[in-house]
Rosetta silent file (secondary structure, phi, psi, omega in degrees, C-alpha in Angstrom):
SEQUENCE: XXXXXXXXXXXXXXXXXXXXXXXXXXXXXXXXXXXXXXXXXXXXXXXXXXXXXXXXXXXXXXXXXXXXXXXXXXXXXXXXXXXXXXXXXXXXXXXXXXXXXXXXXXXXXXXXXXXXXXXXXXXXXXXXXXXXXXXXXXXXXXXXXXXXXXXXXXXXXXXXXXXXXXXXXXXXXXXXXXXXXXXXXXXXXXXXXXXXXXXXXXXXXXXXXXXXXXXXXXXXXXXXXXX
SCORE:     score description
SCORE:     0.000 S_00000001
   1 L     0.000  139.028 -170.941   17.644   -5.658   23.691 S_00000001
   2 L  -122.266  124.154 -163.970   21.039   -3.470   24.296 S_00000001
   3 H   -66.722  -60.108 -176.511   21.449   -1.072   21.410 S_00000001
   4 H   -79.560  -33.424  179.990   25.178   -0.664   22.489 S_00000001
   5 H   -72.190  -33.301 -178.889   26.161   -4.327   23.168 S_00000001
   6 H   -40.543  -56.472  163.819   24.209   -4.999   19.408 S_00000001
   7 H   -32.757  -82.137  173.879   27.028   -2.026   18.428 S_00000001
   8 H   -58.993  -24.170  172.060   30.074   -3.814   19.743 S_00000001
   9 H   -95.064   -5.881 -178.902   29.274   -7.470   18.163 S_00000001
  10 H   -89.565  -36.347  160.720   28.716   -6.149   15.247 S_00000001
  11 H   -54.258  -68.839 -154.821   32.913   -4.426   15.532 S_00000001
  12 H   -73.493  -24.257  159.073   33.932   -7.435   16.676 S_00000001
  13 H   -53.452  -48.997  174.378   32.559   -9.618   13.533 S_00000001
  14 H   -36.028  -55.886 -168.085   33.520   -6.799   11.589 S_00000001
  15 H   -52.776  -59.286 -158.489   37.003   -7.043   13.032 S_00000001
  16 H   -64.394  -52.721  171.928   37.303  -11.250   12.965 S_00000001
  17 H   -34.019  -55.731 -162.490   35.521  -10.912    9.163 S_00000001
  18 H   -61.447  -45.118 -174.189   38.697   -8.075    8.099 S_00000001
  19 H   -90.913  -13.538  146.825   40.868  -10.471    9.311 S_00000001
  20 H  -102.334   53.328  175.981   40.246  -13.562    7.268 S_00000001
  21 H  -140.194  -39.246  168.713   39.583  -11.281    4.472 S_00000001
  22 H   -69.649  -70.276 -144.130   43.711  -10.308    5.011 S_00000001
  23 H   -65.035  -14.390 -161.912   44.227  -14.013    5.190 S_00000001
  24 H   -76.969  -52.209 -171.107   43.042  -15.027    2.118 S_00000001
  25 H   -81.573   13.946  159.308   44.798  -12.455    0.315 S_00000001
  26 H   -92.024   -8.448  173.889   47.934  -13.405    1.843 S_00000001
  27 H   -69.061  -42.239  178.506   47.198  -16.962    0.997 S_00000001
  28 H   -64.471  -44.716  163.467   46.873  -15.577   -2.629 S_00000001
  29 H   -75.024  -26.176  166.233   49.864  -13.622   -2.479 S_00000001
  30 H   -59.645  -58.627  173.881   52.003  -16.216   -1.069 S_00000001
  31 H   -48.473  -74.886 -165.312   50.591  -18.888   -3.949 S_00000001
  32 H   -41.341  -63.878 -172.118   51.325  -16.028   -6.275 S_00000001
  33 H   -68.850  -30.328  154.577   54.920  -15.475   -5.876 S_00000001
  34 H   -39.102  -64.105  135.215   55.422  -19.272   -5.382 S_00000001
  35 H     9.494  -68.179 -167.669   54.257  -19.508   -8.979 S_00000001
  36 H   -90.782  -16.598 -178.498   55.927  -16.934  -10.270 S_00000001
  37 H  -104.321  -31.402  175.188   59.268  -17.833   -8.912 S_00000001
  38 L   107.983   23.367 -168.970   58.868  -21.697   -9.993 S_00000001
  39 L  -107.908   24.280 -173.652   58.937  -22.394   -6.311 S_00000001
  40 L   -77.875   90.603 -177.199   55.388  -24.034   -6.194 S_00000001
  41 L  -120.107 -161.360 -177.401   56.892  -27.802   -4.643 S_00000001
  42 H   -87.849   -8.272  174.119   55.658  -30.010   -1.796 S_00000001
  43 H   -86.545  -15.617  176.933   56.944  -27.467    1.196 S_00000001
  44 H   -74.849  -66.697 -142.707   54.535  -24.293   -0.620 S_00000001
  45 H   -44.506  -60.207 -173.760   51.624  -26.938   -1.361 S_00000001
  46 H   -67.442   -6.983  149.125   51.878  -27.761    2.671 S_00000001
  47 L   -62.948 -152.627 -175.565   52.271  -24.070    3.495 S_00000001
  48 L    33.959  -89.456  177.922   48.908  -23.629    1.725 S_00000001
  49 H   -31.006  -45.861  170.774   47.441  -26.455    3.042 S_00000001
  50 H   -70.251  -51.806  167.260   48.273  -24.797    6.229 S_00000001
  51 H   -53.848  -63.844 -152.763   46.562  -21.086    5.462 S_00000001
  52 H   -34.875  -63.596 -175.867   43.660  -23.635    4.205 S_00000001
  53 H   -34.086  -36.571 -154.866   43.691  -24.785    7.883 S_00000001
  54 H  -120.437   -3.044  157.180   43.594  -21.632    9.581 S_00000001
  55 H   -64.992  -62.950  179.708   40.859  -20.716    7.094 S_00000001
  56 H   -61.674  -32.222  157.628   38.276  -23.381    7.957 S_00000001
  57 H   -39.574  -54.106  145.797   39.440  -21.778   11.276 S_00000001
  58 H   -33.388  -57.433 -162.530   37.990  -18.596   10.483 S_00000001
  59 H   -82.712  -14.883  159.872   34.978  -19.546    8.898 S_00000001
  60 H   -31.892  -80.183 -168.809   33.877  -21.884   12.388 S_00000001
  61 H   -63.884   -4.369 -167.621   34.573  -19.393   14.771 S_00000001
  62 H   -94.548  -59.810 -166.395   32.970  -16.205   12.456 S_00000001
  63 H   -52.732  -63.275  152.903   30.025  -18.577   12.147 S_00000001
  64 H   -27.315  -81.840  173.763   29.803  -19.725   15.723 S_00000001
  65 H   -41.114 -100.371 -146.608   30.122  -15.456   16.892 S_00000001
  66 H   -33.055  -48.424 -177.252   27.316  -15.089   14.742 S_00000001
  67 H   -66.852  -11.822 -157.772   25.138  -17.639   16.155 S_00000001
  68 H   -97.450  -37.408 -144.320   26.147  -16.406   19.552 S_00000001
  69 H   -91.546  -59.679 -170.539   25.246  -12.920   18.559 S_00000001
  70 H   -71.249  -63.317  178.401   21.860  -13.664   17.354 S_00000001
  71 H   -31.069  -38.475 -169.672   20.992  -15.858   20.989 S_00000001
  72 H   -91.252  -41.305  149.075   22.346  -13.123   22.865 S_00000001
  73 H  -157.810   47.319  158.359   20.675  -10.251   21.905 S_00000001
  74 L    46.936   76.804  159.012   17.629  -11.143   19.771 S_00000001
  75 L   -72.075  167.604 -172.281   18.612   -8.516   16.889 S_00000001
  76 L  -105.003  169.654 -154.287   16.546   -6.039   14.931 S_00000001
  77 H   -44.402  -53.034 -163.429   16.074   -6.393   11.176 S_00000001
  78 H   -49.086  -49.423 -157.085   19.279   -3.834   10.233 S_00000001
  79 H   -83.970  -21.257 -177.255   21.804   -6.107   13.128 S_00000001
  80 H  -104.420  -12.500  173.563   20.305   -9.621   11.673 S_00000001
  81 H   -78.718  -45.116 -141.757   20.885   -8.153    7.995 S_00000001
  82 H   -85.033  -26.520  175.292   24.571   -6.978    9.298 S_00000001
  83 H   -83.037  -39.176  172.032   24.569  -11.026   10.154 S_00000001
  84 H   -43.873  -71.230 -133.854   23.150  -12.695    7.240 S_00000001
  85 H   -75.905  -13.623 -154.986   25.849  -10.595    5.395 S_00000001
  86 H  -102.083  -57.446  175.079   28.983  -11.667    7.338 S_00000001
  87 H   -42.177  -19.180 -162.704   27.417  -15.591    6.690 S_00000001
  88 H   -94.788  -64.938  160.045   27.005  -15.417    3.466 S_00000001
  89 H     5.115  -43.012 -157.023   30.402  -13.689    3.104 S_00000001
  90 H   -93.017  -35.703 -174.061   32.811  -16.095    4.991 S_00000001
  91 H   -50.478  -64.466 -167.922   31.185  -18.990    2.688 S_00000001
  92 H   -43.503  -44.344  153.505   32.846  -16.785   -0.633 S_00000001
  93 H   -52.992  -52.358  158.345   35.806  -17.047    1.662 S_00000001
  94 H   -52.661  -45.824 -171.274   36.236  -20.217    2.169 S_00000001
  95 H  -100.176   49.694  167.007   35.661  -21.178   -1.275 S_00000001
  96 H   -99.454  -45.875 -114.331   38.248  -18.571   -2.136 S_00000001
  97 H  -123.726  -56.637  160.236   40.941  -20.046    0.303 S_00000001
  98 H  -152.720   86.001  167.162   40.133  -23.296   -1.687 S_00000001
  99 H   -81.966  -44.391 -149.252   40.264  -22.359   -4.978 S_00000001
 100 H   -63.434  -70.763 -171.117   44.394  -21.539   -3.500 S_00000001
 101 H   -55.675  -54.603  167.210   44.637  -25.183   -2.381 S_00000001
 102 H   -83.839   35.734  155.889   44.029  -26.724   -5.655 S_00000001
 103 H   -86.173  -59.307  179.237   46.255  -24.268   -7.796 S_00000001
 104 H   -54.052  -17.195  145.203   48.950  -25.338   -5.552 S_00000001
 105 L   -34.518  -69.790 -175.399   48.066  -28.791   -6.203 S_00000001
 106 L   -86.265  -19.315  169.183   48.630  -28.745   -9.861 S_00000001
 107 L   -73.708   -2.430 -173.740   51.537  -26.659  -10.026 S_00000001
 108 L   -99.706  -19.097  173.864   53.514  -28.826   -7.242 S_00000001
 109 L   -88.082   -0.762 -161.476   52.352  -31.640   -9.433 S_00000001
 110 L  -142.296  147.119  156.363   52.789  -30.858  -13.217 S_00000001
 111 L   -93.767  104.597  157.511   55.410  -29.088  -15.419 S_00000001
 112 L   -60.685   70.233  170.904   53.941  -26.017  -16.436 S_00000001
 113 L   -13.233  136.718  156.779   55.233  -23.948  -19.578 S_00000001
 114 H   -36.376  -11.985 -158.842   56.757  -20.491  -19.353 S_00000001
 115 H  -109.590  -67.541  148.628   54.043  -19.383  -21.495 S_00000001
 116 H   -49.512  -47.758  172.810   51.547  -20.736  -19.586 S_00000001
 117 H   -53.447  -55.072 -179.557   52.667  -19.997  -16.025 S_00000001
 118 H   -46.441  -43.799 -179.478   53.170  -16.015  -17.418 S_00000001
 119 H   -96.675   48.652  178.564   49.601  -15.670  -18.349 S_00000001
 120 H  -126.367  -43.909 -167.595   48.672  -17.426  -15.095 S_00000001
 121 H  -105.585   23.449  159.671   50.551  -15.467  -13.186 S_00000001
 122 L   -87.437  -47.874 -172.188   49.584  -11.752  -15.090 S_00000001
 123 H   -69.485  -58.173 -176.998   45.613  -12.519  -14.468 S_00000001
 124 H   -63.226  -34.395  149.210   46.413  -13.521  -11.153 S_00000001
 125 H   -41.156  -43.695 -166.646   48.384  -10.121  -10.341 S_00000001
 126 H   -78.752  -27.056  172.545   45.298   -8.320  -11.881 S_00000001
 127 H   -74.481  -22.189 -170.919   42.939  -10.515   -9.379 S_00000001
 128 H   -73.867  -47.401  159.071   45.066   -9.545   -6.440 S_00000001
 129 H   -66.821  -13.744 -175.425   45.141   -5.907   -6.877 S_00000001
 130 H   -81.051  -44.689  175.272   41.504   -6.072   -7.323 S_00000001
 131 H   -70.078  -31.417 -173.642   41.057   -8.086   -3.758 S_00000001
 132 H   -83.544  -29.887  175.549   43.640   -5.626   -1.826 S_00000001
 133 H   -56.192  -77.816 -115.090   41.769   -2.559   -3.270 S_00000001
 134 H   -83.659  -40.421 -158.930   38.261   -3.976   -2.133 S_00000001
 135 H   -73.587  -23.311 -172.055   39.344   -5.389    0.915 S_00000001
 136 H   -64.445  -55.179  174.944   40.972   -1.924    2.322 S_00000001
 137 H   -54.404  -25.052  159.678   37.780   -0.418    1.112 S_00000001
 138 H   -73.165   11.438  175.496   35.878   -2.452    3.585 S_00000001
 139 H   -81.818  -72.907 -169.882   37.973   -1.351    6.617 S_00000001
 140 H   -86.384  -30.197  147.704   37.405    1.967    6.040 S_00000001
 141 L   -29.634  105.343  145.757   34.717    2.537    3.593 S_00000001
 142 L   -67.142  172.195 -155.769   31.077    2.508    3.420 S_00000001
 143 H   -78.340   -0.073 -178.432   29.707   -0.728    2.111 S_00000001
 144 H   -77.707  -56.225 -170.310   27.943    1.672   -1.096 S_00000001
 145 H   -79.397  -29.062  173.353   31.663    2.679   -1.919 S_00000001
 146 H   -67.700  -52.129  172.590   33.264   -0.723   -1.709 S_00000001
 147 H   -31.398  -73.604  170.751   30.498   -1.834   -3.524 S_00000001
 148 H   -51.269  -82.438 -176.186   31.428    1.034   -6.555 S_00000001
 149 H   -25.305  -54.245  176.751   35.165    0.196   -6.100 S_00000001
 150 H   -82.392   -1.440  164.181   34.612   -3.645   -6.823 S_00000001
 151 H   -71.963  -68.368  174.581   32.337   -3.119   -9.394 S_00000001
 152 H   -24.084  -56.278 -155.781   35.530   -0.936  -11.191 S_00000001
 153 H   -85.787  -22.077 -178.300   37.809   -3.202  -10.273 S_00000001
 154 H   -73.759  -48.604 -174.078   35.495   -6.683  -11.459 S_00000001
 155 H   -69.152  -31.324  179.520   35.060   -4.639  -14.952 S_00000001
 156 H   -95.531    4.232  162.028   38.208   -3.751  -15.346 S_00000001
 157 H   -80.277  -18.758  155.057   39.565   -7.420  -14.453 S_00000001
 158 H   -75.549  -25.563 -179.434   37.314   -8.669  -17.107 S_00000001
 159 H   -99.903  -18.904  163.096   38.648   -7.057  -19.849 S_00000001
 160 H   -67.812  -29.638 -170.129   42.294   -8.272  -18.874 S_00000001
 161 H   -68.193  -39.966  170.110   40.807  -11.690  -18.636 S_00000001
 162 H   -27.229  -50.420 -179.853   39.501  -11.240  -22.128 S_00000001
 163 H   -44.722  -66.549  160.485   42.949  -10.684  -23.167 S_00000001
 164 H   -85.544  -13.086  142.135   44.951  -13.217  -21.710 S_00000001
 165 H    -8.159  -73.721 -165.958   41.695  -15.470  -23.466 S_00000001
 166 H   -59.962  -40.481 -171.543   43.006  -14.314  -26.721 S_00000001
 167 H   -69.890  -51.845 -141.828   46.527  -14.835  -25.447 S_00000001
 168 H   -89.851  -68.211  176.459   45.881  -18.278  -24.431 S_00000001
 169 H    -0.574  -51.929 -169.710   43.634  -19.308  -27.604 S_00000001
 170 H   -64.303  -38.755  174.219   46.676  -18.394  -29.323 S_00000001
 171 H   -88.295  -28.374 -171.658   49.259  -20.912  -27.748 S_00000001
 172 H   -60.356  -21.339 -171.658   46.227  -23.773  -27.674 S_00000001
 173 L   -88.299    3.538  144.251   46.539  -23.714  -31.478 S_00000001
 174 L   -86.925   35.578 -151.716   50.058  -24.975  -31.480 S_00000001
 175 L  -124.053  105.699  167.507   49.029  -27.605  -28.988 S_00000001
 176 L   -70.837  166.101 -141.287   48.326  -31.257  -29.993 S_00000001
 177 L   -71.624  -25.649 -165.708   44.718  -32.604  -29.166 S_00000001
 178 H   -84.843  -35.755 -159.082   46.603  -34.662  -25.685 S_00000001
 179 H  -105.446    4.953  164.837   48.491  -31.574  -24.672 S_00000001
 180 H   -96.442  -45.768 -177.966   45.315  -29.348  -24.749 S_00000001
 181 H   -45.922  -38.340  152.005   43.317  -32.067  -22.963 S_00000001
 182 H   -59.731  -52.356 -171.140   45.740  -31.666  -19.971 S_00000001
 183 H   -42.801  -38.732 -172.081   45.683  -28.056  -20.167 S_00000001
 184 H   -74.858  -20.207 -179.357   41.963  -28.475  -19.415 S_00000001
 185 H   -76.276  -42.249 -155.603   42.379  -30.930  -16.255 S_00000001
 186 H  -120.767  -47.423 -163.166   44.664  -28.675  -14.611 S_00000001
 187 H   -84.103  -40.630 -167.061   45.795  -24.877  -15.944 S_00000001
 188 H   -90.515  -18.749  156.467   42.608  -23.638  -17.336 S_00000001
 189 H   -59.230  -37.352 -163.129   40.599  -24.731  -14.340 S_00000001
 190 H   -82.997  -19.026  162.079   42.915  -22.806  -12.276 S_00000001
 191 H   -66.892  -51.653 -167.007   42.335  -19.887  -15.058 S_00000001
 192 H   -71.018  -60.367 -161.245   38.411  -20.120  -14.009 S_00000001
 193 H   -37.438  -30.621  178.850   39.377  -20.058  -10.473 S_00000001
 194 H   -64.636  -34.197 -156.687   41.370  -16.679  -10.711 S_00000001
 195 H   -69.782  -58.612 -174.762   38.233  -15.385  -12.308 S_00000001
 196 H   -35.007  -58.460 -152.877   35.791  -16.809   -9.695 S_00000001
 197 H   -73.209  -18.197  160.396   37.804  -15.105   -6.740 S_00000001
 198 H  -116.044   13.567  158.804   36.782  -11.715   -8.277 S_00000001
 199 H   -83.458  -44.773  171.819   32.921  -12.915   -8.722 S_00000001
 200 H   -50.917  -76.212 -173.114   33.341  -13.824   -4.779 S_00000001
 201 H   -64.696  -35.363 -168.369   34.091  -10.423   -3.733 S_00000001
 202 H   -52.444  -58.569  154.580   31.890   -8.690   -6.132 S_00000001
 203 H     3.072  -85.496  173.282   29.814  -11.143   -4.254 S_00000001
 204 H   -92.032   -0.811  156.009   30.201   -9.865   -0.791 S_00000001
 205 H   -58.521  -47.792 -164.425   30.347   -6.285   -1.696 S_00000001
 206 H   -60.665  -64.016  173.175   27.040   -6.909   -2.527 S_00000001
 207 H   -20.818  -51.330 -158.216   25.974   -8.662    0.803 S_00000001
 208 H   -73.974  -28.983  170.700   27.070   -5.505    2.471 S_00000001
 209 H   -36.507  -56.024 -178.982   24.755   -3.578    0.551 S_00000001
 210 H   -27.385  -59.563  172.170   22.058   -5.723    1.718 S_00000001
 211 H   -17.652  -76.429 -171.356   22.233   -4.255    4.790 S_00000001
 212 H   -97.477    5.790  179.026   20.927   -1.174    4.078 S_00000001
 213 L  -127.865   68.549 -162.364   19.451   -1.678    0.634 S_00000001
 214 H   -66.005  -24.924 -150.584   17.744   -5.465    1.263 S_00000001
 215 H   -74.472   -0.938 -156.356   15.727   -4.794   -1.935 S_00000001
 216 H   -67.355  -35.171  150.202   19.287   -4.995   -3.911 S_00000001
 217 H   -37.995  -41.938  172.959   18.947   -8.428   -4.567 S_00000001
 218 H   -94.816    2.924 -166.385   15.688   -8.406   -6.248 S_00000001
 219 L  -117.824  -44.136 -171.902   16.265   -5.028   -8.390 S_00000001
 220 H   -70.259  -23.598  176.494   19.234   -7.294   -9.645 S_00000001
 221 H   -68.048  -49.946 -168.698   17.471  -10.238  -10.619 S_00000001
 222 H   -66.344  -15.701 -155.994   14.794   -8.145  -12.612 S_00000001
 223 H   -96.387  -33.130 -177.445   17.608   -6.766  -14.154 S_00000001
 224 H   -84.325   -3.447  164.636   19.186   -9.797  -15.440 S_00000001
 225 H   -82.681   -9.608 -171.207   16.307  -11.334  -16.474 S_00000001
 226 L   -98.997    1.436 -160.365   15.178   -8.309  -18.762 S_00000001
 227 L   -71.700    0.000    0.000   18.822   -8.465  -20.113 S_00000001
């Protein structure tokens, strides 16, 4: 076992990990302003559809280094924790990248109200700043302080979601019974989806934890079961 090669595969996951952790939120930011400009058609959806590509792309080859990692130089608990964490990770990624793919889907497909797109596209501004803070803090960061940043940033992204709740509650009750039933096939799924995308990173903050705190998982369990 090489201490220092152990060292270096663990940068370069790091590295490959950072960088489909950018794409997604440029997939998200792209999607966003498409949205927000009314320019969500069939050349964004295949843009998308294209990040999506270069996603699945990501999570192969991240997966594949890992397995490569582990053959290669039989790691010790801390270096097989550092992998488990990157695995479980790329999966939150992926089904971040496509949560993306169907938003663009119903907005290149449906007429969307002004009322609705605006509180679609304030909660998704609030998820976005929440993903570029966390994600910087894992560049630079230990994984304890990204961990405290995305807890801040999941709590305080909850109580906007709350918000725009209330706001939306509020337009369903001028809504006939047909025109809410569509809301639910397509805009308020895409409403969970914003949400989900900051339970995924809270998600893989945690994983990082793992590393050095494996017990974090199990302190967390006990906690929600005593809730």
């Amino acid at each position: 076992m090489n201490y220092k090669l152990m060292k270096e595969s663990e940068q370069e996951l790091q590295a490959e990990f950072i960088k489909f952790c950018e794409h997604i939120y440029v997939t998200w930011t792209f999607l966003y302003k498409s949205i927000k400009d009314k320019q969500a058609d069939a050349t964004t959806m295949d843009e998308v559809f294209r990040m999506e590509d270069i996603s699945n792309h990501f999570e192969a080859q991240i997966q594949d280094d890992c397995i490569w990692s582990i053959s290669k130089n039989e790691p010790l608990a801390n270096h097989l924790r550092y992998i488990v964490a990157i695995l479980n990770s790329v999966k939150d990624l992926e089904r971040m990248g496509d949560y993306a793919v169907s938003a663009i889907r119903f907005f290149a497909n449906n007429q969307v109200s002004d009322e609705i797109r605006n509180l679609i596209v304030a909660i998704l501004k609030e998820a976005l700043t929440g993903m570029n803070k966390v994600i910087n803090s894992l560049k630079v960061k230990p994984a304890t302080d990204t961990y405290q940043i995305c807890r801040a940033a999941h709590t305080l992204f909850k109580k906007r979601y709350s918000k725009m709740l209330e706001q939306l509650s509020g337009i369903l009750k001028n809504r006939s019974v047909e025109q809410i039933e569509k809301l639910f096939q397509g805009a308020i799924i895409i409403i969970k989806h914003i949400e989900r995308l900051m339970d995924h990173l809270a998600n893989i903050s945690e994983n990082f934890v793992f590393i050095k705190q494996p017990d974090l998982f199990f302190t967390k369990q006990s906690k929600q079961k005593n809730k």
